[in-house]
XYZ file of C-alpha atoms in Angstrom:
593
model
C -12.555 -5.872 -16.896
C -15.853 -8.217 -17.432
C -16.130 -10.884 -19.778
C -18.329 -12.363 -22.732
C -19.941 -15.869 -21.230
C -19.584 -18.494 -23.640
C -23.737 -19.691 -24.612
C -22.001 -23.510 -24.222
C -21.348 -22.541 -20.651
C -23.706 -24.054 -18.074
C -24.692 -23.370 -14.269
C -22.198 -25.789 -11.883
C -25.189 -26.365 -9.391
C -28.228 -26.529 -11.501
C -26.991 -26.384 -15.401
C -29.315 -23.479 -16.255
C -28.015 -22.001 -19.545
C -25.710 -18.688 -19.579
C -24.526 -18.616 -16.151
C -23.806 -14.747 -14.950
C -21.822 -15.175 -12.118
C -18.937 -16.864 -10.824
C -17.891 -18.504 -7.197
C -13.863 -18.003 -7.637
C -12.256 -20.074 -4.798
C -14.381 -23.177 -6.424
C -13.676 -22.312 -9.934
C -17.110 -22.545 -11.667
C -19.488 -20.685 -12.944
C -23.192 -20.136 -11.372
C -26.551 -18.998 -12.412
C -28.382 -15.892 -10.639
C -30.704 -18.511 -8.514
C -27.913 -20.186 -7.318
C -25.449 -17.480 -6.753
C -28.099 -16.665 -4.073
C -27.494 -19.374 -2.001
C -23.871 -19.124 -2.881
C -23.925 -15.481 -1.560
C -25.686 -16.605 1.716
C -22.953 -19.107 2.650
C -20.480 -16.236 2.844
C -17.308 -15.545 1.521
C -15.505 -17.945 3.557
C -17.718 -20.785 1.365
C -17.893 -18.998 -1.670
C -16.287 -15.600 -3.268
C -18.865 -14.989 -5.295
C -18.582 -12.023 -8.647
C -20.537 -11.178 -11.559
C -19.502 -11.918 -14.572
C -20.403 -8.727 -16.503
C -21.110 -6.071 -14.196
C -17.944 -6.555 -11.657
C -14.311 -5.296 -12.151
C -11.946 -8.601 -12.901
C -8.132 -8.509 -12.794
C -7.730 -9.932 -16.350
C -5.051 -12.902 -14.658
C -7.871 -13.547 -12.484
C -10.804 -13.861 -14.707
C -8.491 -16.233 -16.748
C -7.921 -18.763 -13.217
C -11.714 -18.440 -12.964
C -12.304 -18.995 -16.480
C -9.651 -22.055 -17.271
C -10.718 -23.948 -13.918
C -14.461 -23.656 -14.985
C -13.237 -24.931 -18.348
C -11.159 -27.710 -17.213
C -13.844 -29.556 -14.877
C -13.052 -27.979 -11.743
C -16.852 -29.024 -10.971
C -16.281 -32.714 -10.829
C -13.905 -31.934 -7.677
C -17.054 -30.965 -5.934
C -19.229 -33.413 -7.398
C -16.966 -36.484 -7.356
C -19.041 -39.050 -5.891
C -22.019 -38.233 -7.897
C -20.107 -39.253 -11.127
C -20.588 -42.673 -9.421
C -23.300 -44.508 -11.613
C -24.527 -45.915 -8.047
C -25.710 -42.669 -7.216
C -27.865 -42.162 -9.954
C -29.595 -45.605 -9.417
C -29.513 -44.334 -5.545
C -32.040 -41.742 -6.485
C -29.526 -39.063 -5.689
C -28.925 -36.522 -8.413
C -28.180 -32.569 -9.186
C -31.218 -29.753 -9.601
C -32.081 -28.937 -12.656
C -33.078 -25.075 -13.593
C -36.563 -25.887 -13.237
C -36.403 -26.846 -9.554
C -36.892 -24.571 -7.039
C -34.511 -22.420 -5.134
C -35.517 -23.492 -1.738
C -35.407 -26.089 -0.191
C -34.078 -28.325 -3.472
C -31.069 -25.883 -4.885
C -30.368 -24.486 -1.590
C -30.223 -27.727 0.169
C -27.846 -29.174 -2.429
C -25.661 -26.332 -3.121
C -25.321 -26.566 0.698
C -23.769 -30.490 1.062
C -21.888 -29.846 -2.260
C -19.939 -26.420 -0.697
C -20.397 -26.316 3.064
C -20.559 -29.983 4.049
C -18.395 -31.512 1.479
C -20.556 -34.122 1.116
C -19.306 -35.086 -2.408
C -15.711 -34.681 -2.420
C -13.502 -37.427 -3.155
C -12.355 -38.367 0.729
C -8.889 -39.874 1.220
C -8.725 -43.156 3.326
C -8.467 -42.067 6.972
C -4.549 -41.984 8.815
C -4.043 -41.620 12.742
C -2.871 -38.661 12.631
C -4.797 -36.267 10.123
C -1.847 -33.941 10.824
C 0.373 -35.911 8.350
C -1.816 -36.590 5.448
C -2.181 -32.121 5.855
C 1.511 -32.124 5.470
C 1.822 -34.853 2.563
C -0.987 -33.156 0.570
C 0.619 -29.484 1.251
C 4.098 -31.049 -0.312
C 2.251 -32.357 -3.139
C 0.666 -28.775 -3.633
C 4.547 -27.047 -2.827
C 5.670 -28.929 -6.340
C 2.110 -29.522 -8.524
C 2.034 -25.137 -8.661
C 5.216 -24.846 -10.693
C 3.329 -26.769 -13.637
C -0.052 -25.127 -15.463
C -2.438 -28.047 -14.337
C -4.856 -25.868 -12.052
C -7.254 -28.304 -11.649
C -4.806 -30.667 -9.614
C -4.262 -27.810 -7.134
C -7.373 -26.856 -6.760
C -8.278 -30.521 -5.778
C -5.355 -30.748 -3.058
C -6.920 -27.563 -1.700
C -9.771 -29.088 -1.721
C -8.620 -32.010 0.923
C -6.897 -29.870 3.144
C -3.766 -28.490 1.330
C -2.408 -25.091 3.332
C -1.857 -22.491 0.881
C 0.380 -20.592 3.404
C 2.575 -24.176 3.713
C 6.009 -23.417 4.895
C 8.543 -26.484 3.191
C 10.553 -27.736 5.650
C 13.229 -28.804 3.558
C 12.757 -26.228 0.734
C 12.207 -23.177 2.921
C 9.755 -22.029 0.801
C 5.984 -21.955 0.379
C 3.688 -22.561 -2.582
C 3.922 -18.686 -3.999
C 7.458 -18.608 -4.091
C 7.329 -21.871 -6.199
C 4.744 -20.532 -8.460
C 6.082 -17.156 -8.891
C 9.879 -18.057 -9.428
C 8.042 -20.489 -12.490
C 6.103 -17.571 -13.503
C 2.918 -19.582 -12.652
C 0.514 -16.432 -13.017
C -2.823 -18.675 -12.881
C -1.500 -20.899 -9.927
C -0.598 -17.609 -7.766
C -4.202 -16.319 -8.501
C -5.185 -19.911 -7.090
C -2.696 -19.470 -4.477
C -3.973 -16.332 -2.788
C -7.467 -16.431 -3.748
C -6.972 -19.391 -0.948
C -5.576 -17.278 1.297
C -1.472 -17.462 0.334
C 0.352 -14.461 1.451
C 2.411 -12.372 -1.322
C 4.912 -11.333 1.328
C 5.345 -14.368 3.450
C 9.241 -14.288 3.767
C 11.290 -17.911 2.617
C 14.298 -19.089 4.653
C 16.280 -16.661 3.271
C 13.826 -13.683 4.093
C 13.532 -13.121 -0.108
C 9.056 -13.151 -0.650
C 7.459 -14.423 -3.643
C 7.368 -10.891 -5.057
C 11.391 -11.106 -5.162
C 11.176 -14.263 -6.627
C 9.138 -12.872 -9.487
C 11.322 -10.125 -10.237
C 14.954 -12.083 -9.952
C 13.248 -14.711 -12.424
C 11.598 -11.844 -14.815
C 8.303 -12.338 -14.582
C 7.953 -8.307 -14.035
C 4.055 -8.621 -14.375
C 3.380 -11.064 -12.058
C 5.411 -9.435 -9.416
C 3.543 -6.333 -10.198
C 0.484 -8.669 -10.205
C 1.285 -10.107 -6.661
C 2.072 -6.491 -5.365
C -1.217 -5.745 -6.256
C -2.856 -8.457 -4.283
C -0.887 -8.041 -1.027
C -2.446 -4.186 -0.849
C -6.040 -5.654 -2.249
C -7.616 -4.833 1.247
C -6.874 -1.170 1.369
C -6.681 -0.929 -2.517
C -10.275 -1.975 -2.277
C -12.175 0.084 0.474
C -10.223 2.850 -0.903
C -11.634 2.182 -4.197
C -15.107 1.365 -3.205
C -14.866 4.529 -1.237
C -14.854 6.964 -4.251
C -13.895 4.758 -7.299
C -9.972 5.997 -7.219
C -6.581 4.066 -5.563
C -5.366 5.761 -2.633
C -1.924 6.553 -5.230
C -4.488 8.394 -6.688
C -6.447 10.496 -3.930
C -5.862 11.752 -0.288
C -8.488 10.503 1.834
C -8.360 13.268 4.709
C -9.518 11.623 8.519
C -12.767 12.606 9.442
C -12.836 11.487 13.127
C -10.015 11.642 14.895
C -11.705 10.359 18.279
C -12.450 7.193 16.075
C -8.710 6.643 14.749
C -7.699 6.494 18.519
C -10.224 4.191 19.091
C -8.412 2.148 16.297
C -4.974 2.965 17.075
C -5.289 1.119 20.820
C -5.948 -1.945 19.208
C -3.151 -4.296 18.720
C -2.088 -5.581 15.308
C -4.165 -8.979 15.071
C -7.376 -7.392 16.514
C -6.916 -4.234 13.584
C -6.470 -7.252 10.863
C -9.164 -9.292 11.720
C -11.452 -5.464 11.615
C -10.022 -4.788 8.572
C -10.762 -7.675 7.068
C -14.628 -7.868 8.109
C -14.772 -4.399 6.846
C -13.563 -5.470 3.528
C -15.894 -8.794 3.505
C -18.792 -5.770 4.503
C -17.349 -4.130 1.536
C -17.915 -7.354 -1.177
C -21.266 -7.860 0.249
C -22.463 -3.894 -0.277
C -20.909 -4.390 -3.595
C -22.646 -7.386 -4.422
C -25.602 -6.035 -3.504
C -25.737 -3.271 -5.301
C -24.638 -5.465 -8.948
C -27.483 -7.544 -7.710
C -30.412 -4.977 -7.870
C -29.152 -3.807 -10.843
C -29.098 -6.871 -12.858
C -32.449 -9.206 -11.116
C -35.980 -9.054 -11.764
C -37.735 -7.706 -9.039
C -40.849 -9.294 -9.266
C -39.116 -13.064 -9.029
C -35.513 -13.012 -7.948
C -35.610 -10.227 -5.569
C -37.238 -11.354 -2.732
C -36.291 -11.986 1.229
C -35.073 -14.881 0.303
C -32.578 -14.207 -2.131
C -31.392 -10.859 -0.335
C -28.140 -10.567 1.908
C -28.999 -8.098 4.588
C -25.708 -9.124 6.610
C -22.960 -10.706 6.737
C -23.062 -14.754 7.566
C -21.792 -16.237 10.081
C -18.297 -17.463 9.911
C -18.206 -20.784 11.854
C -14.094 -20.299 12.205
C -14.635 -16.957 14.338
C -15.812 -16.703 17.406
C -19.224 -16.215 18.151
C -18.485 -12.174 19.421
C -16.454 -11.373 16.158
C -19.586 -13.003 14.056
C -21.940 -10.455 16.265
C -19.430 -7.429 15.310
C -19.259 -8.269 11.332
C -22.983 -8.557 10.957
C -23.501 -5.139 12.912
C -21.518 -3.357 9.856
C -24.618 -3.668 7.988
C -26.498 -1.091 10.342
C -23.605 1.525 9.813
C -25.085 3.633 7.321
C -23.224 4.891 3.519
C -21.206 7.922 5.555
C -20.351 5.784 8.630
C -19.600 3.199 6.397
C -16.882 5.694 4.695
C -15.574 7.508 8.011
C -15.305 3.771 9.520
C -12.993 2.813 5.721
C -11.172 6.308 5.921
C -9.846 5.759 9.581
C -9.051 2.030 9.022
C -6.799 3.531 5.648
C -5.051 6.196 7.881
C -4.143 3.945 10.489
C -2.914 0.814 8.228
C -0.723 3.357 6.868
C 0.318 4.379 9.811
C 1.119 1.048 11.238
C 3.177 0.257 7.812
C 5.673 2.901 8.208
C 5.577 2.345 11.842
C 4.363 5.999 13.144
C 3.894 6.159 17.077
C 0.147 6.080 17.441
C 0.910 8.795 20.648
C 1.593 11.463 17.737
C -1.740 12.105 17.811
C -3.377 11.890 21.315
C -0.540 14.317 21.963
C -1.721 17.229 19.799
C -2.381 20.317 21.700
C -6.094 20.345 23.710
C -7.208 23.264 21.915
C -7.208 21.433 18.568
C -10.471 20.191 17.148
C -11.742 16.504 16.933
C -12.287 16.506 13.572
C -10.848 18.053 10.655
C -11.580 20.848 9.107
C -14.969 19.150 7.204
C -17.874 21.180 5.233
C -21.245 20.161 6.696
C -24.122 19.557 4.142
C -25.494 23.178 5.121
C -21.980 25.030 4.394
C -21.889 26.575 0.851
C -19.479 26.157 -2.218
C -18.402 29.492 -1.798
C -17.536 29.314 1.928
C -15.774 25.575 1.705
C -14.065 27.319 -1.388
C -12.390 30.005 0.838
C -11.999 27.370 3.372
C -9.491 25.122 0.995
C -7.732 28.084 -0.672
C -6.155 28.180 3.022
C -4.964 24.569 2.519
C -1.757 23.351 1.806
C -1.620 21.197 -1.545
C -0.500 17.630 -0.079
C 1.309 15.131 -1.735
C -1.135 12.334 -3.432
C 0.574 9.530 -1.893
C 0.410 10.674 1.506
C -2.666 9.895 3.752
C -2.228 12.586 6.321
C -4.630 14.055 9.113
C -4.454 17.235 6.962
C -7.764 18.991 5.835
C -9.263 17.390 2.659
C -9.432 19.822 -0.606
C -12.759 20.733 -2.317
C -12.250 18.513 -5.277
C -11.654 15.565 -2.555
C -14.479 16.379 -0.588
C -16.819 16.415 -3.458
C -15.869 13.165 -5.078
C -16.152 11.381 -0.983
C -19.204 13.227 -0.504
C -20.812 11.828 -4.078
C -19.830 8.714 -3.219
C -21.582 8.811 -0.052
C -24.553 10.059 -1.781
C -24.219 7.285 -4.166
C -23.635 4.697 -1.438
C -26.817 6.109 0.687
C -29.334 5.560 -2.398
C -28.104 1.685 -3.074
C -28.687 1.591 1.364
C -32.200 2.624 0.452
C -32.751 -0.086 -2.203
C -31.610 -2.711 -0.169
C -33.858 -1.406 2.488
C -36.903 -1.370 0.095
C -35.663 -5.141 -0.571
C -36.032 -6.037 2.760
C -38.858 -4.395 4.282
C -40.738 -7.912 4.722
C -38.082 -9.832 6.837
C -39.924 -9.573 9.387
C -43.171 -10.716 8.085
C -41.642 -14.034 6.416
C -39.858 -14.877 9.341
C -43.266 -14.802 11.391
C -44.515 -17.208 8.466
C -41.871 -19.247 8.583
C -42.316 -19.680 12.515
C -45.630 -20.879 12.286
C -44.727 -23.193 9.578
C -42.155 -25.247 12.176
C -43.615 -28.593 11.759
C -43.714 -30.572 14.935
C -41.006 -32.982 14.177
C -38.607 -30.499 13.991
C -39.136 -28.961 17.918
C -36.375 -31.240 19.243
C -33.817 -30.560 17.192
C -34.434 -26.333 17.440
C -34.530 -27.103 21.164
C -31.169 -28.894 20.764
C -29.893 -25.950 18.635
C -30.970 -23.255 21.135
C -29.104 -25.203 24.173
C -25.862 -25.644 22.241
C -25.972 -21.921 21.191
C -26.535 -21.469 25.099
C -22.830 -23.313 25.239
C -21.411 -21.293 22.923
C -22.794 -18.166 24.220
C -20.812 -19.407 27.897
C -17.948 -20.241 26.167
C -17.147 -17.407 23.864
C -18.765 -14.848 25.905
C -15.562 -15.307 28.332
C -13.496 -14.345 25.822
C -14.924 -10.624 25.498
C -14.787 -10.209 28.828
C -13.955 -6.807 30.212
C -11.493 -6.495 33.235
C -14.505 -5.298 35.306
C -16.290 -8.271 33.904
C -13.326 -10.828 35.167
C -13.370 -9.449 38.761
C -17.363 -10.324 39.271
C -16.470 -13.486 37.398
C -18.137 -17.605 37.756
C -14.493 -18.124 39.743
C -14.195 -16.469 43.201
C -11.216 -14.165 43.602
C -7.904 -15.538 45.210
C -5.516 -13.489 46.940
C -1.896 -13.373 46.391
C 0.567 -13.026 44.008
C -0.429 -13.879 40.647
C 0.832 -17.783 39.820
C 3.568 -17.364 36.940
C 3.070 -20.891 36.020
C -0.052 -20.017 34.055
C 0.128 -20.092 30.894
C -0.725 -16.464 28.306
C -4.191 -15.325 28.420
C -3.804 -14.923 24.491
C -2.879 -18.444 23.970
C -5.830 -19.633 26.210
C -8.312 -17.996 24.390
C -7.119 -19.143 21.293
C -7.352 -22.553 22.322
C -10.680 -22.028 23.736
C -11.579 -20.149 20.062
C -10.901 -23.533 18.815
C -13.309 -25.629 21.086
C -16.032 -22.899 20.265
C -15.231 -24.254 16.761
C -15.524 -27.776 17.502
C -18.850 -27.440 19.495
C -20.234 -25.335 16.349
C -19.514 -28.183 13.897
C -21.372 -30.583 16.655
C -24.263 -27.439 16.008
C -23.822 -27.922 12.365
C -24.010 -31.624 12.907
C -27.081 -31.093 14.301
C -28.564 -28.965 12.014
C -28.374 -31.501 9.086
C -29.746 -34.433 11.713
C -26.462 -35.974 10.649
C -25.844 -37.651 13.989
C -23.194 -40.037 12.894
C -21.110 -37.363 12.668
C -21.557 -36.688 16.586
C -18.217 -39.307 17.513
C -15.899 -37.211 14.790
C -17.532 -34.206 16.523
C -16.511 -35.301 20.363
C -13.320 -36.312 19.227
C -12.235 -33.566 17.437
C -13.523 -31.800 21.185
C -11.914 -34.083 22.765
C -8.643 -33.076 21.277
C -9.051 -29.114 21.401
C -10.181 -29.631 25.443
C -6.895 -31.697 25.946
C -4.611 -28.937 23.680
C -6.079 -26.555 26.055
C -5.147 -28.627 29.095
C -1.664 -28.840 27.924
C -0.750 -25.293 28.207
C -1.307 -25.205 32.427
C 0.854 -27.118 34.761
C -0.220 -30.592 35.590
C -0.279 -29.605 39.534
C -1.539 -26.177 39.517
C -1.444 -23.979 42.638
C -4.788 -22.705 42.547
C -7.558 -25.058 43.371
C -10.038 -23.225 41.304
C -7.573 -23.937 37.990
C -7.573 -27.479 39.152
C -11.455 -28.035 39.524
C -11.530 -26.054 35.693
C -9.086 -28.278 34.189
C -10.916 -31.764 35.832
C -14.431 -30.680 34.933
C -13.179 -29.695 31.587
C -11.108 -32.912 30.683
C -14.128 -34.886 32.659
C -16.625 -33.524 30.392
C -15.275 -33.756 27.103
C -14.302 -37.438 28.141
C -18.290 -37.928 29.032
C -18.732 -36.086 25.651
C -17.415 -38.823 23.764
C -19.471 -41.704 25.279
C -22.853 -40.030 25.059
C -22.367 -39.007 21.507
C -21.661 -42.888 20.688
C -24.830 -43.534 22.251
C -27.020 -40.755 21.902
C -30.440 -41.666 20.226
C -32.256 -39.008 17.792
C -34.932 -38.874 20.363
C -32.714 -38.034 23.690
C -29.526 -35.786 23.399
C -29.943 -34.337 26.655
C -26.502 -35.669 28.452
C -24.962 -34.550 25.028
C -26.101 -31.188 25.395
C -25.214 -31.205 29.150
C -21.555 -32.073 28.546
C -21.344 -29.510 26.146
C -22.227 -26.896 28.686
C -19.833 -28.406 31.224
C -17.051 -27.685 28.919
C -18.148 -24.244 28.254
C -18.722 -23.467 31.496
C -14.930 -25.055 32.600
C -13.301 -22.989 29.580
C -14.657 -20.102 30.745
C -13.845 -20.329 34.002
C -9.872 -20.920 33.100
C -9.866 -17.970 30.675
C -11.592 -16.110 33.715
C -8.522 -17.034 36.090
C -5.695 -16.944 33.711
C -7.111 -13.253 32.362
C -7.480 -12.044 36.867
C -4.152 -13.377 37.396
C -2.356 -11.816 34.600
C -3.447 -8.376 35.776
C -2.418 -8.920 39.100
């Protein structure tokens, strides 16, 4: 479903007339300039769609549409409403303005940094003002006033909140008050459809017992939207509606060895690799080449995700090399196996087929011929369309996949086309670097050193740990350590923290260096907290005082750090890098001990 665009309706960023696309998880509508800086944020800034050319939910074109209508914009532009800021010289683009650096740059503070949200006064412990505003959400979603949710969102309301008292989260609020538009809201920030209350009943449950039959239909929808969606972009049909056969089975093992959190987190880069094909694709269609299209305005990748760590970032942005039928194998074997993993099949089923059977099903090549895949297929059994089995695929199937592909491989080649100059502007752009800007890229290269020590620990292969920074003890392993999972978690968060002291960086915004060591500071001492305060091994003990040590010398230096000089910054970032690593290191040798 697409929709007409009111000619009233203006761009949110720049207020260019007829805007064609929408950002959804900020609720306004955008122009085609500035949905290309939208679209290089990522999707974890702004879910970007077109308007016209991209298939809508009709519930959630209507959130979209009635949060645009309703001023959701001032939520992200509350400060400049302030008349002092217009006599400060700061103001909006207008349509005439360039894309870079004026649109971009704004777009930028108004999205990524914040910078014009309404802030609330600051508490001791920012843990409780989460909790207040999450309560405030909990009751606000069983009324139609959007706009109020979306603004406690917007300050750090958890969509997922469990109610202490209530047992219940957000979704089960909105869907037992038949609250379509608020459970659009709701998950579009990330709420989960069948998040269990105290009882065990979901929000689904809550639909039904209360009668809102199409919301609970709606909300089934959305907690299948990943695979619903590669399936679809696979070959245009729901997998109720076609049998997607496996096409490498070596590749499904590969996938089947992973545990449940890693699969997730694939499956959901795959599907973010998905929106930004798709995207793509809408976006040649509808630009004009000789202006919009350009190496500026393309997405050749996926952007970096500041909340992952720095080796899952690497992984998502390599899905762009896979090409349209790698792509599709890679979507098919993810579809098998989340099947699998739903109705709980033992992934051994299939590593324990006889040796003589082949790796892959029974697939025509490009070179076989209609009449010899024909024979091959009237051989097949007819399988039931709700069943994604490792059965051989049927002509008809094959065809449809294999058009898609085809398809697929032809928008690859535009977007290649598109992008053939990268290289040459970003030569250009090097030799444009004015001078003033050498210290901060050689501040930005050394804290991207850090991070490279610090999450480059957490990939770490068991041959990897044994020639490790930490020399080898001997013994039995120490059982006071704490899980190697819940270390590198906690280090995943200080990789965070240092990033937003990158990001700091990047925007020369150095009073934000203190909030930056602090919030270090407190992700260091969280990960201090989870080993024993006398450890056995000395090489645990040296970790833990060079780490607490540094982030402690962290602080100070970031009080004091001048523009000119952030040397001991960037030293004490290293030092807690380097100490991280060295405790996942130990914890990871002495768990496999």
């Amino acid at each position: 479903m697409s929709r007409k665009v009111q000619r009233s309706e203006v761009c949110a960023d720049c207020s260019a007339p007829d805007p064609g696309w929408s950002s959804i998880n900020r609720g306004v509508l955008i122009c085609d300039e500035c949905c290309s800086v939208h679209r290089s944020l990522g999707r974890h800034i702004s879910i970007v769609k077109h308007l016209r050319h991209s298939g809508w939910p009709p519930s959630l074109l209507q959130m979209v549409q009635t949060l645009a209508s309703n001023g959701a914009n001032s939520i992200w532009e509350h400060s400049l409403l302030d008349p002092a800021q217009v006599q400060s010289g700061r103001r909006k683009p207008n349509p005439q303005d360039k894309v870079h650096p004026t649109k971009s740059e704004f777009i930028r503070a108004k999205y990524q940094m914040l910078a014009f949200v309404h802030k609330l006064p600051c508490r001791d412990d920012d843990g409780v003002t989460t909790k207040d505003l999450s309560k405030q959400l909990h009751s606000s979603v069983r009324t139609g006033s959007l706009e109020t949710c979306l603004r406690l969102l917007s300050l750090g309301a958890q969509a997922n909140f469990f109610h202490p008292e209530k047992g219940t989260t957000p979704l089960h609020v909105a869907a037992k008050a038949g609250q379509v538009l608020q459970a659009e809201l709701l998950v579009v920030y990330g709420a989960d459809p069948g998040a269990p209350d105290i009882n065990g009943r979901t929000p689904i449950d809550y639909a039904r017992q209360a009668g809102h039959v199409e919301l609970a239909e709606r909300l089934v929808e959305c907690q299948y939207e990943l695979t619903d969606r590669l399936a679809f972009y696979l070959c245009g049909r729901r997998p109720g509606d076609l049998d997607l056969s496996e096409l490498a089975k070596a590749a499904k093992k590969k996938l089947q060895a992973l545990n449940n959190r890693l699969f997730e987190e694939l499956a959901m880069d795959v599907y973010d690799e998905v929106d930004r094909r798709e995207n793509d694709a809408v976006w040649l269609t509808t630009q004009n080449h000789s202006t919009l299209v350009t190496e500026r305005s393309a997405v050749p990748f996926l952007p970096v995700n500041p909340e992952y760590s720095a080796t899952r970032n690497q992984g998502r942005q390599k899905l762009a090399r896979f090409n349209a039928r790698e792509f599709a194998t890679l979507i098919i074997d993810i579809l098998s196996d989340a099947k699998r993993r739903q109705h709980g099949k033992d992934p051994l089923d299939l590593s324990q087929a006889d040796d003589d059977q082949h790796d892959y099903d029974s697939v025509a090549s490009d070179e076989d011929t209609d009449s010899e895949l024909t024979a091959q297929n009237n051989n097949n059994t007819h399988m039931d369309s709700s069943d994604l089995s490792d059965g051989p695929i049927t002509l008809q199937e094959y065809l449809e996949v294999k058009k898609a592909l085809v398809s697929s491989e032809a928008k690859v080649q535009q977007l290649m086309k598109v992008n053939n100059n990268l290289s040459e502007e970003l030569r250009r752009l090097q030799k444009e670097v004015r001078p003033s800007t050498v210290l901060k890229q050689l501040f930005l290269l050394c804290v991207h050193d850090c991070l490279f020590v610090l999450c480059g620990s957490v990939g770490r292969s068991s041959e990897e740990d044994s020639r490790g920074d930490v020399e080898d003890t001997e013994g039995e392993p120490d059982p006071t350590l704490p899980c190697t999972e819940d270390v590198i978690l906690k280090t995943e968060q200080v990789t965070k923290n240092i990033q937003e002291l990158l990001r700091a960086a990047q925007e020369f915004k150095h009073d934000s260096f203190v909030p930056c060591s602090e919030k270090i500071h407190l992700a260091v001492t969280e990960m201090a907290s989870l080993f024993p305060k006398r450890p056995a091994l000395d090489a645990v003990r040296s970790s833990l005082k060079l780490l607490a040590a540094s982030a402690s010398r962290l602080q100070v230096e970031c009080r004091k750090a001048a523009p000119s000089d952030l040397s001991q910054v960037i030293q004490c970032a290293y030092d807690i890098a380097k100490a991280a690593k060295q405790l996942v290191t130990i914890t990871t040798r002495e768990k496999k001990q």
